[in-house]
Short mmCIF file of C-alpha atoms in Angstrom, two decimals:
data_model
loop_
_atom_site.label_atom_id
_atom_site.label_comp_id
_atom_site.label_asym_id
_atom_site.label_seq_id
_atom_site.Cartn_x
_atom_site.Cartn_y
_atom_site.Cartn_z
CA MET A 21 -0.78 26.96 -5.51
CA VAL A 22 -2.19 25.62 -8.52
CA ASP A 23 -2.07 26.94 -12.45
CA SER A 24 -4.25 25.00 -15.19
CA PRO A 25 -3.15 23.25 -17.38
CA ASP A 26 -1.05 24.51 -19.74
CA SER A 27 -2.11 24.05 -23.07
CA ARG A 28 0.94 24.16 -24.75
CA LYS A 29 1.11 20.75 -26.90
CA ASP A 30 4.66 19.89 -28.09
CA ARG A 31 5.81 18.71 -24.42
CA CYS A 32 2.85 16.76 -23.68
CA GLU A 33 5.32 13.89 -23.36
CA PRO A 34 7.21 13.29 -20.59
CA THR A 35 10.65 14.34 -19.95
CA GLY A 36 13.02 12.85 -18.80
CA ARG A 37 11.54 9.60 -21.42
CA ARG A 38 13.22 10.96 -24.88
CA LEU A 39 17.26 11.05 -26.07
CA SER A 40 17.59 13.88 -27.16
CA THR A 41 17.68 13.29 -30.80
CA SER A 42 21.26 15.07 -32.15
CA SER A 43 23.09 12.25 -30.60
CA ALA A 44 21.10 9.67 -32.71
CA ARG A 45 21.83 11.82 -36.18
CA GLY A 46 24.53 10.00 -37.77
CA GLY A 47 25.63 6.66 -38.27
CA THR A 48 28.89 6.37 -36.61
CA GLY A 49 30.52 4.19 -34.21
CA ARG A 50 31.66 7.28 -31.97
CA ARG A 51 28.11 8.58 -31.99
CA LEU A 52 26.26 5.50 -32.12
CA LEU A 53 29.46 4.75 -28.31
CA VAL A 54 28.07 7.72 -27.32
CA LEU A 55 24.40 7.21 -27.67
CA ALA A 56 24.73 4.19 -25.80
CA ALA A 57 26.87 5.76 -23.05
CA ARG A 58 23.90 8.05 -22.00
CA VAL A 59 21.42 5.41 -22.08
CA ALA A 60 24.23 3.09 -18.95
CA CYS A 61 24.28 6.58 -17.65
CA VAL A 62 20.32 7.38 -17.16
CA CYS A 63 19.61 3.76 -16.46
CA ALA A 64 22.06 3.55 -13.79
CA LEU A 65 20.51 7.19 -12.87
CA LEU A 66 17.05 4.88 -12.67
CA ALA A 67 18.39 2.67 -10.58
CA ALA A 68 19.71 5.19 -8.01
CA TRP A 69 17.14 6.84 -7.28
CA GLY A 70 14.98 4.02 -7.25
CA MET A 71 12.28 5.02 -9.77
CA PRO A 72 10.55 1.99 -11.98
CA SER A 73 11.80 0.58 -14.55
CA PRO A 74 10.19 -0.30 -17.31
CA ALA A 75 11.42 -3.78 -17.59
CA GLY A 76 9.50 -4.07 -14.59
CA GLU A 77 5.67 -5.19 -14.39
CA TRP A 78 2.19 -4.86 -11.92
CA LEU A 79 1.20 -7.69 -10.65
CA PRO A 80 -2.17 -8.03 -9.23
CA GLY A 81 -3.07 -9.23 -5.56
CA ASP A 82 -4.83 -9.50 -2.69
CA THR A 83 -3.57 -7.86 0.88
CA HIS A 84 -6.38 -9.22 3.32
CA SER A 85 -8.28 -12.32 3.52
CA HIS A 86 -9.32 -15.42 5.10
CA ILE A 87 -9.23 -18.78 5.95
CA SER A 88 -10.16 -21.76 7.94
CA PRO A 89 -8.44 -23.32 9.69
CA PRO A 90 -6.81 -21.18 12.05
CA ASP A 91 -10.65 -19.08 11.46
CA VAL A 92 -12.75 -21.81 12.82
CA PRO A 93 -15.74 -21.87 15.62
CA PRO A 94 -17.15 -21.72 17.96
CA LYS A 95 -14.52 -18.79 17.90
CA TYR A 96 -15.38 -18.01 14.04
CA ASN A 97 -16.86 -19.97 11.66
CA HIS A 98 -17.26 -17.91 8.36
CA ALA A 99 -14.28 -18.32 6.58
CA ALA A 100 -14.90 -20.76 3.29
CA ASN A 101 -11.63 -21.34 1.83
CA ASN A 102 -8.76 -23.47 3.83
CA LEU A 103 -5.28 -23.09 3.03
CA ASP A 104 -5.27 -25.35 -0.18
CA GLY A 105 -8.90 -22.99 -1.50
CA ALA A 106 -7.05 -19.63 -1.06
CA ILE A 107 -4.28 -20.73 -3.31
CA ALA A 108 -6.52 -22.55 -5.61
CA ALA A 109 -8.90 -19.49 -5.92
CA ALA A 110 -5.83 -17.25 -6.23
CA LYS A 111 -4.50 -18.97 -8.76
CA VAL A 112 -8.28 -18.80 -11.24
CA ALA A 113 -8.73 -15.36 -10.70
CA GLY A 114 -5.18 -14.75 -12.06
CA LEU A 115 -3.49 -13.20 -9.35
CA LYS A 116 0.17 -13.50 -8.50
CA TRP A 117 0.39 -13.40 -4.75
CA ILE A 118 -2.04 -12.92 -1.65
CA ILE A 119 -1.43 -12.22 2.17
CA LEU A 120 -3.73 -14.12 3.88
CA THR A 121 -4.79 -12.64 7.58
CA PRO A 122 -6.66 -14.99 9.59
CA HIS A 123 -7.95 -13.55 13.03
CA ALA A 124 -7.24 -16.21 15.36
CA MET A 125 -3.21 -16.47 14.41
CA ASP A 126 -3.07 -15.45 18.06
CA ARG A 127 -4.91 -18.10 19.79
CA LYS A 128 -3.85 -21.35 20.17
CA ASP A 129 -5.14 -24.23 17.89
CA GLU A 130 -6.20 -26.71 20.24
CA THR A 131 -4.79 -29.98 19.14
CA SER A 132 -1.60 -28.81 19.17
CA GLY A 133 -1.70 -26.30 21.77
CA ARG A 134 0.56 -23.60 19.85
CA LEU A 135 -0.38 -20.24 17.77
CA TRP A 136 -2.55 -20.76 14.77
CA CYS A 137 0.35 -19.21 13.06
CA VAL A 138 3.18 -21.32 14.15
CA GLU A 139 1.34 -24.15 13.07
CA MET A 140 0.20 -22.22 9.96
CA GLY A 141 3.50 -21.39 9.36
CA GLU A 142 4.27 -24.56 9.20
CA ARG A 143 1.55 -26.93 6.71
CA LEU A 144 2.24 -23.46 4.42
CA ALA A 145 6.00 -24.23 4.73
CA LYS A 146 5.19 -28.29 3.99
CA ARG A 147 3.31 -27.68 1.27
CA THR A 148 4.69 -28.14 -2.43
CA ALA A 149 3.76 -25.64 -4.64
CA ALA A 150 2.31 -26.55 -7.92
CA GLU A 151 3.22 -24.37 -11.25
CA GLY A 152 0.68 -20.51 -11.75
CA ASP A 153 0.53 -20.61 -7.23
CA PRO A 154 1.17 -17.41 -6.02
CA LEU A 155 3.35 -16.11 -3.35
CA VAL A 156 1.73 -16.53 -0.39
CA VAL A 157 1.95 -14.94 3.32
CA LEU A 158 0.68 -14.89 5.42
CA GLY A 159 -0.26 -11.98 8.23
CA TRP A 160 -2.95 -10.87 10.53
CA GLU A 161 -5.82 -9.24 11.18
CA ARG A 162 -5.14 -7.91 14.53
CA THR A 163 -9.68 -8.25 15.13
CA TYR A 164 -10.06 -6.18 18.26
CA THR A 165 -13.65 -3.65 19.00
CA TRP A 166 -10.40 -0.40 20.10
CA PRO A 167 -8.71 1.35 18.17
CA GLY A 168 -9.91 -1.02 15.21
CA HIS A 169 -8.96 -3.84 12.96
CA MET A 170 -5.15 -3.71 11.57
CA THR A 171 -3.71 -6.11 9.41
CA VAL A 172 -0.59 -6.77 9.99
CA SER A 173 2.72 -9.10 7.95
CA PHE A 174 6.27 -9.16 6.89
CA VAL A 175 6.89 -10.27 9.97
CA ASP A 176 7.52 -13.38 12.28
CA LEU A 177 4.30 -13.19 14.16
CA GLU A 178 5.39 -15.69 17.29
CA LYS A 179 6.66 -13.07 18.39
CA VAL A 180 4.63 -9.90 17.53
CA VAL A 181 1.16 -11.75 18.37
CA GLY A 182 1.40 -11.45 22.45
CA LEU A 183 2.09 -7.86 22.72
CA PRO A 184 -0.08 -4.47 23.40
CA LEU A 185 -0.38 -2.63 20.80
CA GLU A 186 1.56 0.20 21.08
CA LYS A 187 4.61 -2.49 21.48
CA LEU A 188 3.10 -4.37 18.19
CA LEU A 189 3.45 -1.59 16.06
CA ALA A 190 7.33 -0.97 17.92
CA GLU A 191 8.11 -4.58 17.13
CA VAL A 192 6.25 -4.34 13.61
CA ARG A 193 9.07 -1.06 12.84
CA ARG A 194 11.47 -3.54 14.07
CA GLN A 195 11.15 -6.43 11.84
CA LYS A 196 10.78 -3.84 8.79
CA GLY A 197 6.76 -4.94 8.54
CA LEU A 198 3.66 -3.45 7.38
CA ALA A 199 0.55 -2.62 9.43
CA PHE A 200 -2.26 -1.30 7.46
CA VAL A 201 -5.20 0.25 8.53
CA ALA A 202 -8.62 -2.54 7.52
CA HIS A 203 -11.72 -1.39 6.93
CA PRO A 204 -10.87 2.22 8.83
CA TYR A 205 -15.49 3.61 7.42
CA GLN A 206 -16.28 0.15 8.26
CA LEU A 207 -19.29 1.74 9.67
CA PRO A 208 -23.15 0.09 10.62
CA ASN A 209 -25.00 -0.37 7.57
CA PHE A 210 -27.93 -2.12 5.50
CA LEU A 211 -25.52 -5.15 5.05
CA ILE A 212 -23.24 -5.36 8.43
CA ASN A 213 -24.84 -4.03 11.81
CA ARG A 214 -21.06 -3.29 13.30
CA ASN A 215 -18.66 -0.80 13.60
CA SER A 216 -15.21 -2.21 12.99
CA SER A 217 -14.05 1.19 11.77
CA TRP A 218 -11.04 2.67 13.03
CA ARG A 219 -11.89 4.73 15.96
CA PRO A 220 -9.61 6.75 16.81
CA TRP A 221 -10.82 8.31 12.52
CA THR A 222 -14.49 7.78 13.10
CA GLU A 223 -14.80 8.86 17.29
CA GLY A 224 -11.42 10.21 18.12
CA PRO A 225 -8.89 11.51 20.12
CA ARG A 226 -7.98 8.51 21.82
CA GLY A 227 -5.22 7.16 19.64
CA LYS A 228 -4.56 9.33 17.45
CA ASP A 229 -1.05 8.88 17.95
CA LEU A 230 -0.96 5.09 17.24
CA ASP A 231 -0.77 7.00 13.46
CA PRO A 232 3.14 7.65 12.56
CA TRP A 233 3.21 3.80 13.25
CA LEU A 234 1.21 2.95 10.53
CA SER A 235 2.39 1.95 7.36
CA GLY A 236 -1.03 2.75 5.53
CA LEU A 237 -4.50 1.57 5.56
CA GLU A 238 -6.58 -0.11 2.99
CA VAL A 239 -8.59 2.43 0.56
CA PHE A 240 -10.24 -0.13 -1.54
CA HIS A 241 -12.96 -2.56 0.47
CA PRO A 242 -15.66 -3.49 -0.39
CA ILE A 243 -17.59 -2.38 2.37
CA SER A 244 -15.73 0.74 3.51
CA PRO A 245 -16.14 3.00 1.64
CA ALA A 246 -13.56 4.24 -0.88
CA LEU A 247 -14.02 7.61 -0.88
CA SER A 248 -13.62 8.03 2.58
CA ALA A 249 -10.46 6.12 2.91
CA ALA A 250 -9.57 8.58 0.27
CA ALA A 251 -9.93 11.69 1.81
CA ARG A 252 -8.25 10.41 4.90
CA TRP A 253 -5.08 9.15 3.21
CA ASP A 254 -4.96 12.63 1.75
CA GLN A 255 -5.33 14.36 5.22
CA TRP A 256 -2.87 12.09 6.59
CA ILE A 257 0.37 13.22 4.59
CA ALA A 258 -0.88 16.01 5.33
CA ALA A 259 -0.88 15.78 8.73
CA GLU A 260 2.33 13.73 8.32
CA ARG A 261 4.54 14.94 5.59
CA ARG A 262 5.27 10.61 5.08
CA ARG A 263 5.11 8.68 2.50
CA LEU A 264 1.01 6.11 3.98
CA VAL A 265 0.04 3.28 0.50
CA GLY A 266 -3.18 2.86 0.37
CA VAL A 267 -4.16 -1.24 -0.76
CA GLY A 268 -6.86 -2.54 -1.57
CA ALA A 269 -8.47 -6.00 -0.05
CA THR A 270 -11.38 -8.06 -0.78
CA ASP A 271 -11.72 -9.21 3.43
CA ASP A 272 -12.70 -12.79 1.86
CA HIS A 273 -14.43 -15.46 4.40
CA TRP A 274 -16.58 -16.82 1.67
CA GLY A 275 -14.43 -18.44 -0.46
CA THR A 276 -13.89 -15.63 -3.43
CA LEU A 277 -10.63 -13.82 -4.55
CA TYR A 278 -9.82 -10.85 -7.34
CA ALA A 279 -7.40 -7.87 -8.03
CA THR A 280 -7.55 -5.44 -5.43
CA THR A 281 -4.17 -3.97 -5.37
CA TRP A 282 -1.39 -4.13 -8.01
CA VAL A 283 2.74 -3.60 -7.04
CA TRP A 284 5.14 -2.73 -9.62
CA VAL A 285 7.63 -5.35 -9.48
CA GLU A 286 11.39 -5.64 -11.43
CA GLY A 287 12.22 -8.52 -11.82
CA GLU A 288 11.59 -11.66 -9.42
CA LEU A 289 8.47 -11.87 -7.82
CA THR A 290 9.41 -12.99 -4.65
CA ARG A 291 8.59 -12.63 -0.46
CA ASP A 292 11.19 -9.43 -0.37
CA ALA A 293 10.30 -7.55 -3.90
CA LEU A 294 6.96 -7.79 -2.42
CA ARG A 295 7.08 -6.32 0.10
CA ASP A 296 9.61 -3.43 -0.87
CA GLY A 297 6.82 -2.88 -3.40
CA LEU A 298 4.28 -2.35 -1.40
CA ARG A 299 6.63 -0.08 1.92
CA MET A 300 7.30 1.69 -0.89
CA GLY A 301 3.78 3.06 -2.53
CA ARG A 302 4.51 1.27 -5.76
CA VAL A 303 0.55 0.29 -5.84
CA CYS A 304 -2.57 0.54 -7.79
CA VAL A 305 -4.72 0.02 -5.92
CA GLY A 306 -8.58 -0.57 -7.45
CA SER A 307 -10.30 -3.53 -10.51
CA ASP A 308 -6.83 -2.35 -12.90
CA ALA A 309 -3.84 0.03 -13.07
CA SER A 310 -4.71 1.62 -15.51
CA ALA A 311 -4.05 4.61 -13.50
CA GLY A 312 -0.54 3.71 -12.75
CA ALA A 313 1.10 5.17 -15.42
CA PHE A 314 1.38 8.39 -14.64
CA THR A 315 4.64 10.02 -13.96
CA VAL A 316 5.94 13.99 -12.28
CA THR A 317 8.90 15.94 -14.01
CA SER A 318 11.02 18.26 -12.14
CA ASP A 319 12.20 21.82 -13.28
CA ARG A 320 15.86 20.51 -11.60
CA LYS A 321 17.48 18.76 -14.20
CA ALA A 322 19.16 14.95 -14.17
CA PRO A 323 22.96 14.99 -15.76
CA ASP A 324 21.73 14.61 -19.32
CA GLY A 325 20.04 17.36 -19.37
CA ASN A 326 16.16 15.82 -18.68
CA GLY A 327 14.35 16.79 -15.97
CA LEU A 328 13.77 14.76 -13.14
CA VAL A 329 11.27 12.32 -13.31
CA GLY A 330 9.16 10.35 -10.31
CA ARG A 331 7.63 7.34 -11.37
CA ILE A 332 4.81 5.82 -8.75
CA GLY A 333 6.30 5.54 -5.58
CA ASP A 334 8.99 8.13 -5.68
CA THR A 335 9.67 11.16 -4.10
CA VAL A 336 11.43 13.92 -6.88
CA ALA A 337 12.80 17.31 -5.41
CA ALA A 338 11.98 20.07 -6.86
CA ASP A 339 12.45 23.83 -7.19
CA GLU A 340 9.41 25.80 -8.43
CA GLN A 341 7.08 23.10 -10.65
CA VAL A 342 6.00 20.11 -11.60
CA THR A 343 4.28 18.43 -14.98
CA VAL A 344 2.36 16.26 -14.25
CA THR A 345 1.30 13.35 -16.93
CA TRP A 346 -0.35 10.30 -17.18
CA GLU A 347 -2.61 7.67 -19.92
CA ALA A 348 -6.31 6.67 -18.16
CA ASP A 349 -8.86 8.48 -19.81
CA GLY A 350 -11.16 10.09 -17.99
CA ALA A 351 -8.66 10.10 -14.49
CA THR A 352 -8.93 13.18 -11.79
CA LEU A 353 -5.42 13.73 -10.55
CA TYR A 354 -4.77 14.80 -6.15
CA VAL A 355 -2.53 18.16 -6.23
CA ASP A 356 -1.68 17.71 -2.18
CA GLY A 357 -5.47 15.79 -1.99
CA LYS A 358 -7.38 18.33 -4.68
CA PRO A 359 -9.03 17.67 -7.96
CA GLN A 360 -8.16 19.04 -10.68
CA ARG A 361 -9.99 19.90 -13.75
CA VAL A 362 -8.44 19.22 -16.45
CA ASP A 363 -8.39 17.78 -20.24
CA ASP A 364 -5.31 16.82 -21.80
CA LYS A 365 -3.73 14.25 -19.99
CA ARG A 366 -0.98 17.72 -18.78
CA PHE A 367 -0.61 19.38 -16.06
CA VAL A 368 1.84 21.99 -14.43
CA HIS A 369 2.21 22.95 -10.66
CA ARG A 370 3.63 26.41 -10.03
CA PHE A 371 4.77 26.69 -6.44
CA GLY A 372 6.94 29.40 -7.37
CA ALA A 373 9.36 31.28 -5.58
CA GLU A 374 7.47 32.26 -2.03
CA ALA A 375 7.24 27.85 -1.64
CA ARG A 376 10.60 26.65 -3.25
CA GLY A 377 10.90 23.69 -2.51
CA SER A 378 8.32 22.76 -0.68
CA PHE A 379 5.78 20.03 -0.26
CA HIS A 380 3.36 17.75 -2.10
CA TRP A 381 2.34 15.05 -2.95
CA TYR A 382 -0.24 13.88 -6.82
CA ARG A 383 -2.15 11.15 -7.38
CA LEU A 384 -4.32 9.63 -9.70
CA GLN A 385 -7.89 8.31 -9.78
CA ALA A 386 -10.01 6.16 -12.73
CA GLY A 387 -12.96 6.13 -11.89
CA ILE A 388 -13.44 4.48 -8.67
CA ARG A 389 -12.24 1.57 -11.09
CA SER A 390 -8.25 2.22 -10.21
CA TYR A 391 -6.47 4.46 -7.42
CA SER A 392 -2.83 4.84 -7.58
CA ASN A 393 -0.96 5.98 -4.92
CA PRO A 394 0.82 9.37 -4.50
CA ILE A 395 4.13 10.30 -6.53
CA TYR A 396 5.91 12.63 -3.32
CA VAL A 397 7.55 15.98 -3.95
CA ASN A 398 9.86 17.33 -2.28
CA LEU A 399 9.47 14.77 0.83
CA PRO A 400 11.10 15.91 3.97
CA PRO A 401 13.72 13.42 5.85
CA GLN A 402 11.93 10.71 8.14
CA GLU A 403 11.29 10.99 12.00
CA GLU A 404 10.92 8.34 14.41
CA PRO A 405 7.41 8.72 15.97
CA PRO A 406 6.99 9.69 20.18
CA PRO A 407 6.36 5.99 21.21
CA PRO A 408 1.74 6.06 21.54
CA ALA A 409 0.95 6.59 24.77
CA GLY A 410 -0.80 4.00 25.65
CA ASP A 411 -4.41 4.97 26.17
CA ALA A 412 -6.55 2.05 25.27
CA PRO A 413 -9.25 1.98 27.24
CA LYS A 414 -9.49 -1.08 30.33
CA ALA A 415 -12.16 -2.60 28.47
CA ALA A 416 -9.51 -3.03 25.54
CA ARG A 417 -6.43 -4.10 27.91
CA ASP A 418 -9.47 -6.29 29.76
CA GLU A 419 -9.80 -7.93 25.79
CA GLU A 420 -6.11 -8.15 24.69
CA SER A 421 -5.49 -9.57 28.32
CA GLU A 422 -8.07 -12.25 27.53
CA ARG A 423 -6.75 -12.83 24.14
CA HIS A 424 -3.04 -14.05 25.96
CA ALA A 425 -4.10 -15.61 27.95
CA PRO A 426 -2.12 -18.74 28.46
CA SER A 427 -4.71 -20.97 27.77
CA GLY A 428 -5.79 -19.67 24.60
CA GLY A 429 -8.36 -17.63 25.66
CA SER A 430 -12.48 -18.04 26.00
CA THR A 431 -15.20 -17.36 23.03
CA PRO A 432 -14.76 -13.66 22.63
CA THR A 433 -17.63 -12.03 24.14
CA THR A 434 -17.46 -8.96 21.16
CA PRO A 435 -18.91 -9.89 17.27
CA ARG A 436 -16.21 -10.25 15.11
CA GLN A 437 -15.72 -10.29 10.76
#
């Protein structure tokens, strides 16, 4: 059960961020040493719990855009940037990182005869980075009619691109990579008369067994409705009771990049740090990261006597209630996928003795500009999902065979974005 906001103002500051005033009172060396020891203990616990510390920062980037080559005619003819152009556009936009996801990484360069994922990997490795360039990760948009489009990143693409879908997803998991559903609700509209949706969700029921193998979905996309994607996100979390990550995408084909995804990173931005931030859901989606400034404080106590505190992407243990606080004006709190009426940026969720230790999740939405990823309470242990059935329609298998033919395949007959 979700209660109305607690009106007591003396608890508006989230517990866990305050130190006892008695520890700082007095100027004796002993008390200062005690205070220092407590601070060190709290910092160590925060590190152990995996919570974002004040030393981190939100770094803007984008998870999905295109370059030419490899997206070249006659198969693809609508990627305005080449590799250098995309990096320059990201730099102008102030992005700190980008994941480039060409369609054609599973095809061959007709000049070299090598897969484009290998060719582009070498080109990126040979490129001399300039000061201020973003971190660049090469990924792939797997562009098939069924089950739909998905982006794959942080893997050795050469070992992935030729695999049937169910084996591909298993290999992505083995490599600790990421696989996101792209533009899940991109249905025919006045801009694009093509169905590029995730068909297990828009048509079903075939393909539902793919869900447990995916990392999450694009919530923020130019022509895939964010509210529909956010609603599916909540339904998905409720069904699988696991961490699922929402990301943003420009899906740029026209030469313009901008921030869609904000990742909380502590220390140096590296490929591994970016991957881990995305995988753990330390992510805000949209034009800014304003929705990311919120906490969930548990009724369980840390060794310092304050409540356990979770921040974006975390999971926190709680018994019967938590207190949620945030900073963004006009933001809407979603508790287990349901919006709550809150006026003072503070909300107490009491689930009671009858639901002691139950699973919940909390996310914040600041208008249409910013969506937080959830903070989880009592997230269950995760088990390996059963393998997908591999029951793709015959047309989908034929499409896979055509794309993975030794010659690299012929020109696709299905229009693709």
